[in-house]
């Protein structure tokens, strides 16, 4: 558990027409977890084949990222 004090988020950019679609992001996510890292939100997978491009998945994932980060590490009083 060498990463037991590490919190992370992982988003992959890929193209589902490729056989190994987002393979690196999937492997990285699993490896970080296997080493004790704690994901603050689910793995995000962007697909360039999506009608909206990878942004179709990235934009809502980023909203979730900020929500999760601010829930875990709130801003100090008076800071917005």
PDB file of N, CA and C in Angstrom:
ATOM      1  N   UNK A   1       0.824  -1.207   0.000  1.00  0.00           N
ATOM      2  CA  UNK A   1       0.000   0.000   0.000  1.00  0.00           C
ATOM      3  C   UNK A   1       0.860   1.260   0.000  1.00  0.00           C
ATOM      4  N   UNK A   2       1.781   1.315  -0.916  1.00  0.00           N
ATOM      5  CA  UNK A   2       2.712   2.443  -0.966  1.00  0.00           C
ATOM      6  C   UNK A   2       2.034   3.765  -1.318  1.00  0.00           C
ATOM      7  N   UNK A   3       0.820   3.702  -1.877  1.00  0.00           N
ATOM      8  CA  UNK A   3       0.099   4.939  -2.222  1.00  0.00           C
ATOM      9  C   UNK A   3      -1.119   5.153  -1.328  1.00  0.00           C
ATOM     10  N   UNK A   4      -1.076   4.609  -0.124  1.00  0.00           N
ATOM     11  CA  UNK A   4      -2.253   4.672   0.748  1.00  0.00           C
ATOM     12  C   UNK A   4      -2.646   6.096   1.133  1.00  0.00           C
ATOM     13  N   UNK A   5      -1.756   7.055   0.995  1.00  0.00           N
ATOM     14  CA  UNK A   5      -2.105   8.442   1.315  1.00  0.00           C
ATOM     15  C   UNK A   5      -2.395   9.268   0.060  1.00  0.00           C
ATOM     16  N   UNK A   6      -2.489   8.607  -1.089  1.00  0.00           N
ATOM     17  CA  UNK A   6      -2.713   9.299  -2.365  1.00  0.00           C
ATOM     18  C   UNK A   6      -4.176   9.176  -2.792  1.00  0.00           C
ATOM     19  N   UNK A   7      -4.779  10.297  -3.118  1.00  0.00           N
ATOM     20  CA  UNK A   7      -6.117  10.347  -3.695  1.00  0.00           C
ATOM     21  C   UNK A   7      -5.960  10.772  -5.145  1.00  0.00           C
ATOM     22  N   UNK A   8      -6.745  10.184  -6.036  1.00  0.00           N
ATOM     23  CA  UNK A   8      -6.535  10.465  -7.452  1.00  0.00           C
ATOM     24  C   UNK A   8      -7.831  10.424  -8.244  1.00  0.00           C
ATOM     25  N   UNK A   9      -7.766  10.990  -9.432  1.00  0.00           N
ATOM     26  CA  UNK A   9      -8.788  10.876 -10.461  1.00  0.00           C
ATOM     27  C   UNK A   9      -8.076  10.539 -11.757  1.00  0.00           C
ATOM     28  N   UNK A  10      -8.729   9.796 -12.613  1.00  0.00           N
ATOM     29  CA  UNK A  10      -8.093   9.365 -13.860  1.00  0.00           C
ATOM     30  C   UNK A  10      -9.114   9.447 -14.993  1.00  0.00           C
ATOM     31  N   UNK A  11      -8.734  10.137 -16.057  1.00  0.00           N
ATOM     32  CA  UNK A  11      -9.579  10.254 -17.241  1.00  0.00           C
ATOM     33  C   UNK A  11      -8.733   9.910 -18.457  1.00  0.00           C
ATOM     34  N   UNK A  12      -9.219   8.988 -19.273  1.00  0.00           N
ATOM     35  CA  UNK A  12      -8.497   8.574 -20.471  1.00  0.00           C
ATOM     36  C   UNK A  12      -9.102   9.178 -21.725  1.00  0.00           C
ATOM     37  N   UNK A  13      -8.246   9.547 -22.649  1.00  0.00           N
ATOM     38  CA  UNK A  13      -8.677  10.041 -23.956  1.00  0.00           C
ATOM     39  C   UNK A  13      -8.390   8.953 -24.972  1.00  0.00           C
ATOM     40  N   UNK A  14      -9.431   8.521 -25.692  1.00  0.00           N
ATOM     41  CA  UNK A  14      -9.223   7.427 -26.634  1.00  0.00           C
ATOM     42  C   UNK A  14     -10.181   7.475 -27.798  1.00  0.00           C
ATOM     43  N   UNK A  15     -10.126   6.426 -28.577  1.00  0.00           N
ATOM     44  CA  UNK A  15     -10.947   6.288 -29.772  1.00  0.00           C
ATOM     45  C   UNK A  15     -11.432   4.844 -29.809  1.00  0.00           C
ATOM     46  N   UNK A  16     -12.732   4.641 -29.657  1.00  0.00           N
ATOM     47  CA  UNK A  16     -13.279   3.293 -29.535  1.00  0.00           C
ATOM     48  C   UNK A  16     -13.139   2.457 -30.807  1.00  0.00           C
ATOM     49  N   UNK A  17     -12.672   3.045 -31.895  1.00  0.00           N
ATOM     50  CA  UNK A  17     -12.430   2.249 -33.095  1.00  0.00           C
ATOM     51  C   UNK A  17     -11.113   1.465 -32.977  1.00  0.00           C
ATOM     52  N   UNK A  18     -10.335   1.755 -31.935  1.00  0.00           N
ATOM     53  CA  UNK A  18      -9.081   1.035 -31.701  1.00  0.00           C
ATOM     54  C   UNK A  18      -9.338  -0.146 -30.775  1.00  0.00           C
ATOM     55  N   UNK A  19      -8.648  -1.235 -31.020  1.00  0.00           N
ATOM     56  CA  UNK A  19      -8.828  -2.459 -30.226  1.00  0.00           C
ATOM     57  C   UNK A  19      -8.503  -2.242 -28.750  1.00  0.00           C
ATOM     58  N   UNK A  20      -7.548  -1.422 -28.464  1.00  0.00           N
ATOM     59  CA  UNK A  20      -7.137  -1.194 -27.071  1.00  0.00           C
ATOM     60  C   UNK A  20      -7.625   0.167 -26.579  1.00  0.00           C
ATOM     61  N   UNK A  21      -8.905   0.401 -26.798  1.00  0.00           N
ATOM     62  CA  UNK A  21      -9.542   1.664 -26.421  1.00  0.00           C
ATOM     63  C   UNK A  21      -9.293   1.987 -24.950  1.00  0.00           C
ATOM     64  N   UNK A  22      -8.635   3.095 -24.713  1.00  0.00           N
ATOM     65  CA  UNK A  22      -8.357   3.609 -23.377  1.00  0.00           C
ATOM     66  C   UNK A  22      -7.647   2.598 -22.475  1.00  0.00           C
ATOM     67  N   UNK A  23      -6.878   1.717 -23.062  1.00  0.00           N
ATOM     68  CA  UNK A  23      -6.194   0.678 -22.281  1.00  0.00           C
ATOM     69  C   UNK A  23      -5.240   1.260 -21.241  1.00  0.00           C
ATOM     70  N   UNK A  24      -4.540   2.322 -21.585  1.00  0.00           N
ATOM     71  CA  UNK A  24      -3.574   2.897 -20.647  1.00  0.00           C
ATOM     72  C   UNK A  24      -4.287   3.471 -19.427  1.00  0.00           C
ATOM     73  N   UNK A  25      -5.352   4.212 -19.639  1.00  0.00           N
ATOM     74  CA  UNK A  25      -6.097   4.783 -18.510  1.00  0.00           C
ATOM     75  C   UNK A  25      -6.681   3.680 -17.626  1.00  0.00           C
ATOM     76  N   UNK A  26      -7.210   2.634 -18.241  1.00  0.00           N
ATOM     77  CA  UNK A  26      -7.779   1.521 -17.472  1.00  0.00           C
ATOM     78  C   UNK A  26      -6.706   0.828 -16.637  1.00  0.00           C
ATOM     79  N   UNK A  27      -5.548   0.599 -17.233  1.00  0.00           N
ATOM     80  CA  UNK A  27      -4.452  -0.067 -16.505  1.00  0.00           C
ATOM     81  C   UNK A  27      -3.907   0.833 -15.400  1.00  0.00           C
ATOM     82  N   UNK A  28      -3.754   2.118 -15.686  1.00  0.00           N
ATOM     83  CA  UNK A  28      -3.249   3.049 -14.682  1.00  0.00           C
ATOM     84  C   UNK A  28      -4.198   3.115 -13.485  1.00  0.00           C
ATOM     85  N   UNK A  29      -5.495   3.218 -13.748  1.00  0.00           N
ATOM     86  CA  UNK A  29      -6.488   3.287 -12.689  1.00  0.00           C
ATOM     87  C   UNK A  29      -6.391   2.046 -11.791  1.00  0.00           C
ATOM     88  N   UNK A  30      -6.369   0.875 -12.399  1.00  0.00           N
ATOM     89  CA  UNK A  30      -6.271  -0.378 -11.629  1.00  0.00           C
ATOM     90  C   UNK A  30      -4.970  -0.446 -10.841  1.00  0.00           C
ATOM     91  N   UNK A  31      -3.884  -0.006 -11.459  1.00  0.00           N
ATOM     92  CA  UNK A  31      -2.581  -0.068 -10.785  1.00  0.00           C
ATOM     93  C   UNK A  31      -2.538   0.870  -9.590  1.00  0.00           C
ATOM     94  N   UNK A  32      -3.032   2.086  -9.753  1.00  0.00           N
ATOM     95  CA  UNK A  32      -3.058   3.030  -8.636  1.00  0.00           C
ATOM     96  C   UNK A  32      -3.867   2.465  -7.474  1.00  0.00           C
ATOM     97  N   UNK A  33      -5.017   1.860  -7.796  1.00  0.00           N
ATOM     98  CA  UNK A  33      -5.832   1.243  -6.744  1.00  0.00           C
ATOM     99  C   UNK A  33      -5.105   0.062  -6.100  1.00  0.00           C
ATOM    100  N   UNK A  34      -4.438  -0.747  -6.902  1.00  0.00           N
ATOM    101  CA  UNK A  34      -3.745  -1.922  -6.353  1.00  0.00           C
ATOM    102  C   UNK A  34      -2.600  -1.526  -5.426  1.00  0.00           C
ATOM    103  N   UNK A  35      -2.063  -0.330  -5.618  1.00  0.00           N
ATOM    104  CA  UNK A  35      -0.991   0.171  -4.758  1.00  0.00           C
ATOM    105  C   UNK A  35      -1.525   0.939  -3.555  1.00  0.00           C
ATOM    106  N   UNK A  36      -2.850   0.946  -3.399  1.00  0.00           N
ATOM    107  CA  UNK A  36      -3.452   1.576  -2.226  1.00  0.00           C
ATOM    108  C   UNK A  36      -4.005   2.968  -2.450  1.00  0.00           C
ATOM    109  N   UNK A  37      -3.860   3.503  -3.660  1.00  0.00           N
ATOM    110  CA  UNK A  37      -4.423   4.814  -3.953  1.00  0.00           C
ATOM    111  C   UNK A  37      -5.945   4.782  -3.878  1.00  0.00           C
ATOM    112  N   UNK A  38      -6.522   5.918  -3.547  1.00  0.00           N
ATOM    113  CA  UNK A  38      -7.974   6.009  -3.403  1.00  0.00           C
ATOM    114  C   UNK A  38      -8.534   6.961  -4.450  1.00  0.00           C
ATOM    115  N   UNK A  39      -9.346   6.436  -5.322  1.00  0.00           N
ATOM    116  CA  UNK A  39      -9.973   7.258  -6.356  1.00  0.00           C
ATOM    117  C   UNK A  39     -11.085   8.094  -5.731  1.00  0.00           C
ATOM    118  N   UNK A  40     -11.123   9.363  -6.077  1.00  0.00           N
ATOM    119  CA  UNK A  40     -12.184  10.219  -5.547  1.00  0.00           C
ATOM    120  C   UNK A  40     -13.397  10.250  -6.468  1.00  0.00           C
ATOM    121  N   UNK A  41     -13.299   9.606  -7.616  1.00  0.00           N
ATOM    122  CA  UNK A  41     -14.431   9.480  -8.533  1.00  0.00           C
ATOM    123  C   UNK A  41     -14.149   8.360  -9.513  1.00  0.00           C
ATOM    124  N   UNK A  42     -15.166   7.869 -10.197  1.00  0.00           N
ATOM    125  CA  UNK A  42     -14.968   6.754 -11.129  1.00  0.00           C
ATOM    126  C   UNK A  42     -14.033   7.120 -12.292  1.00  0.00           C
ATOM    127  N   UNK A  43     -13.420   6.108 -12.846  1.00  0.00           N
ATOM    128  CA  UNK A  43     -12.592   6.266 -14.039  1.00  0.00           C
ATOM    129  C   UNK A  43     -13.430   6.896 -15.146  1.00  0.00           C
ATOM    130  N   UNK A  44     -12.879   7.914 -15.794  1.00  0.00           N
ATOM    131  CA  UNK A  44     -13.553   8.548 -16.924  1.00  0.00           C
ATOM    132  C   UNK A  44     -12.910   8.102 -18.224  1.00  0.00           C
ATOM    133  N   UNK A  45     -13.744   7.846 -19.227  1.00  0.00           N
ATOM    134  CA  UNK A  45     -13.237   7.405 -20.524  1.00  0.00           C
ATOM    135  C   UNK A  45     -13.819   8.270 -21.631  1.00  0.00           C
ATOM    136  N   UNK A  46     -12.974   9.050 -22.263  1.00  0.00           N
ATOM    137  CA  UNK A  46     -13.390   9.870 -23.383  1.00  0.00           C
ATOM    138  C   UNK A  46     -13.218   9.123 -24.684  1.00  0.00           C
ATOM    139  N   UNK A  47     -14.175   9.311 -25.584  1.00  0.00           N
ATOM    140  CA  UNK A  47     -14.156   8.601 -26.864  1.00  0.00           C
ATOM    141  C   UNK A  47     -14.239   9.605 -28.008  1.00  0.00           C
ATOM    142  N   UNK A  48     -13.205   9.650 -28.810  1.00  0.00           N
ATOM    143  CA  UNK A  48     -13.189  10.581 -29.941  1.00  0.00           C
ATOM    144  C   UNK A  48     -14.244  10.221 -30.984  1.00  0.00           C
ATOM    145  N   UNK A  49     -14.781   8.998 -30.943  1.00  0.00           N
ATOM    146  CA  UNK A  49     -15.839   8.592 -31.871  1.00  0.00           C
ATOM    147  C   UNK A  49     -17.211   9.115 -31.443  1.00  0.00           C
ATOM    148  N   UNK A  50     -17.338   9.570 -30.203  1.00  0.00           N
ATOM    149  CA  UNK A  50     -18.609  10.111 -29.733  1.00  0.00           C
ATOM    150  C   UNK A  50     -18.987  11.325 -30.576  1.00  0.00           C
ATOM    151  N   UNK A  51     -20.263  11.528 -30.764  1.00  0.00           N
ATOM    152  CA  UNK A  51     -20.735  12.669 -31.561  1.00  0.00           C
ATOM    153  C   UNK A  51     -20.150  13.990 -31.065  1.00  0.00           C
ATOM    154  N   UNK A  52     -20.025  14.122 -29.747  1.00  0.00           N
ATOM    155  CA  UNK A  52     -19.455  15.327 -29.151  1.00  0.00           C
ATOM    156  C   UNK A  52     -17.964  15.228 -28.889  1.00  0.00           C
ATOM    157  N   UNK A  53     -17.319  14.197 -29.421  1.00  0.00           N
ATOM    158  CA  UNK A  53     -15.896  13.982 -29.159  1.00  0.00           C
ATOM    159  C   UNK A  53     -15.691  13.570 -27.717  1.00  0.00           C
ATOM    160  N   UNK A  54     -14.450  13.554 -27.298  1.00  0.00           N
ATOM    161  CA  UNK A  54     -14.168  13.142 -25.927  1.00  0.00           C
ATOM    162  C   UNK A  54     -14.736  14.118 -24.903  1.00  0.00           C
ATOM    163  N   UNK A  55     -15.007  15.361 -25.337  1.00  0.00           N
ATOM    164  CA  UNK A  55     -15.600  16.350 -24.430  1.00  0.00           C
ATOM    165  C   UNK A  55     -16.957  15.905 -23.903  1.00  0.00           C
ATOM    166  N   UNK A  56     -17.667  15.080 -24.646  1.00  0.00           N
ATOM    167  CA  UNK A  56     -18.985  14.610 -24.206  1.00  0.00           C
ATOM    168  C   UNK A  56     -18.886  13.862 -22.882  1.00  0.00           C
ATOM    169  N   UNK A  57     -17.783  13.186 -22.639  1.00  0.00           N
ATOM    170  CA  UNK A  57     -17.563  12.497 -21.369  1.00  0.00           C
ATOM    171  C   UNK A  57     -16.721  13.335 -20.414  1.00  0.00           C
ATOM    172  N   UNK A  58     -15.802  14.122 -20.962  1.00  0.00           N
ATOM    173  CA  UNK A  58     -14.897  14.895 -20.112  1.00  0.00           C
ATOM    174  C   UNK A  58     -15.616  15.995 -19.343  1.00  0.00           C
ATOM    175  N   UNK A  59     -16.489  16.735 -19.994  1.00  0.00           N
ATOM    176  CA  UNK A  59     -17.150  17.861 -19.322  1.00  0.00           C
ATOM    177  C   UNK A  59     -17.908  17.433 -18.070  1.00  0.00           C
ATOM    178  N   UNK A  60     -18.779  16.409 -18.137  1.00  0.00           N
ATOM    179  CA  UNK A  60     -19.454  15.999 -16.904  1.00  0.00           C
ATOM    180  C   UNK A  60     -18.491  15.373 -15.885  1.00  0.00           C
ATOM    181  N   UNK A  61     -17.444  14.696 -16.362  1.00  0.00           N
ATOM    182  CA  UNK A  61     -16.470  14.119 -15.444  1.00  0.00           C
ATOM    183  C   UNK A  61     -15.746  15.225 -14.671  1.00  0.00           C
ATOM    184  N   UNK A  62     -15.420  16.329 -15.339  1.00  0.00           N
ATOM    185  CA  UNK A  62     -14.752  17.440 -14.662  1.00  0.00           C
ATOM    186  C   UNK A  62     -15.643  18.057 -13.585  1.00  0.00           C
ATOM    187  N   UNK A  63     -16.943  18.128 -13.844  1.00  0.00           N
ATOM    188  CA  UNK A  63     -17.881  18.622 -12.823  1.00  0.00           C
ATOM    189  C   UNK A  63     -17.825  17.693 -11.611  1.00  0.00           C
ATOM    190  N   UNK A  64     -17.844  16.388 -11.862  1.00  0.00           N
ATOM    191  CA  UNK A  64     -17.750  15.412 -10.769  1.00  0.00           C
ATOM    192  C   UNK A  64     -16.415  15.532 -10.029  1.00  0.00           C
ATOM    193  N   UNK A  65     -15.355  15.787 -10.776  1.00  0.00           N
ATOM    194  CA  UNK A  65     -14.036  15.937 -10.162  1.00  0.00           C
ATOM    195  C   UNK A  65     -14.027  17.101  -9.186  1.00  0.00           C
ATOM    196  N   UNK A  66     -14.512  18.254  -9.641  1.00  0.00           N
ATOM    197  CA  UNK A  66     -14.522  19.426  -8.756  1.00  0.00           C
ATOM    198  C   UNK A  66     -15.425  19.203  -7.551  1.00  0.00           C
ATOM    199  N   UNK A  67     -16.575  18.583  -7.763  1.00  0.00           N
ATOM    200  CA  UNK A  67     -17.478  18.292  -6.639  1.00  0.00           C
ATOM    201  C   UNK A  67     -16.795  17.370  -5.629  1.00  0.00           C
ATOM    202  N   UNK A  68     -16.153  16.317  -6.127  1.00  0.00           N
ATOM    203  CA  UNK A  68     -15.481  15.361  -5.243  1.00  0.00           C
ATOM    204  C   UNK A  68     -14.292  16.005  -4.527  1.00  0.00           C
ATOM    205  N   UNK A  69     -13.511  16.791  -5.245  1.00  0.00           N
ATOM    206  CA  UNK A  69     -12.345  17.447  -4.643  1.00  0.00           C
ATOM    207  C   UNK A  69     -12.762  18.443  -3.570  1.00  0.00           C
ATOM    208  N   UNK A  70     -13.786  19.222  -3.860  1.00  0.00           N
ATOM    209  CA  UNK A  70     -14.236  20.210  -2.874  1.00  0.00           C
ATOM    210  C   UNK A  70     -14.910  19.561  -1.676  1.00  0.00           C
ATOM    211  N   UNK A  71     -15.530  18.405  -1.874  1.00  0.00           N
ATOM    212  CA  UNK A  71     -16.105  17.671  -0.743  1.00  0.00           C
ATOM    213  C   UNK A  71     -14.993  17.104   0.139  1.00  0.00           C
ATOM    214  N   UNK A  72     -13.922  16.649  -0.482  1.00  0.00           N
ATOM    215  CA  UNK A  72     -12.795  16.066   0.257  1.00  0.00           C
ATOM    216  C   UNK A  72     -11.925  17.145   0.894  1.00  0.00           C
ATOM    217  N   UNK A  73     -11.696  18.209   0.156  1.00  0.00           N
ATOM    218  CA  UNK A  73     -10.834  19.292   0.619  1.00  0.00           C
ATOM    219  C   UNK A  73     -11.561  20.621   0.453  1.00  0.00           C
ATOM    220  N   UNK A  74     -12.452  20.963   1.380  1.00  0.00           N
ATOM    221  CA  UNK A  74     -13.233  22.197   1.254  1.00  0.00           C
ATOM    222  C   UNK A  74     -12.350  23.434   1.240  1.00  0.00           C
ATOM    223  N   UNK A  75     -12.843  24.454   0.561  1.00  0.00           N
ATOM    224  CA  UNK A  75     -12.150  25.739   0.548  1.00  0.00           C
ATOM    225  C   UNK A  75     -12.270  26.373   1.933  1.00  0.00           C
ATOM    226  N   UNK A  76     -11.253  27.114   2.366  1.00  0.00           N
ATOM    227  CA  UNK A  76     -11.349  27.803   3.655  1.00  0.00           C
ATOM    228  C   UNK A  76     -12.463  28.848   3.631  1.00  0.00           C
ATOM    229  N   UNK A  77     -12.982  29.172   4.796  1.00  0.00           N
ATOM    230  CA  UNK A  77     -14.009  30.202   4.892  1.00  0.00           C
ATOM    231  C   UNK A  77     -13.514  31.492   4.253  1.00  0.00           C
ATOM    232  N   UNK A  78     -14.382  32.145   3.507  1.00  0.00           N
ATOM    233  CA  UNK A  78     -14.040  33.404   2.858  1.00  0.00           C
ATOM    234  C   UNK A  78     -13.399  33.263   1.502  1.00  0.00           C
ATOM    235  N   UNK A  79     -13.102  32.042   1.072  1.00  0.00           N
ATOM    236  CA  UNK A  79     -12.492  31.800  -0.234  1.00  0.00           C
ATOM    237  C   UNK A  79     -13.522  31.127  -1.113  1.00  0.00           C
ATOM    238  N   UNK A  80     -13.663  31.654  -2.327  1.00  0.00           N
ATOM    239  CA  UNK A  80     -14.624  31.038  -3.241  1.00  0.00           C
ATOM    240  C   UNK A  80     -13.964  30.702  -4.560  1.00  0.00           C
TER     241      UNK A  80
END
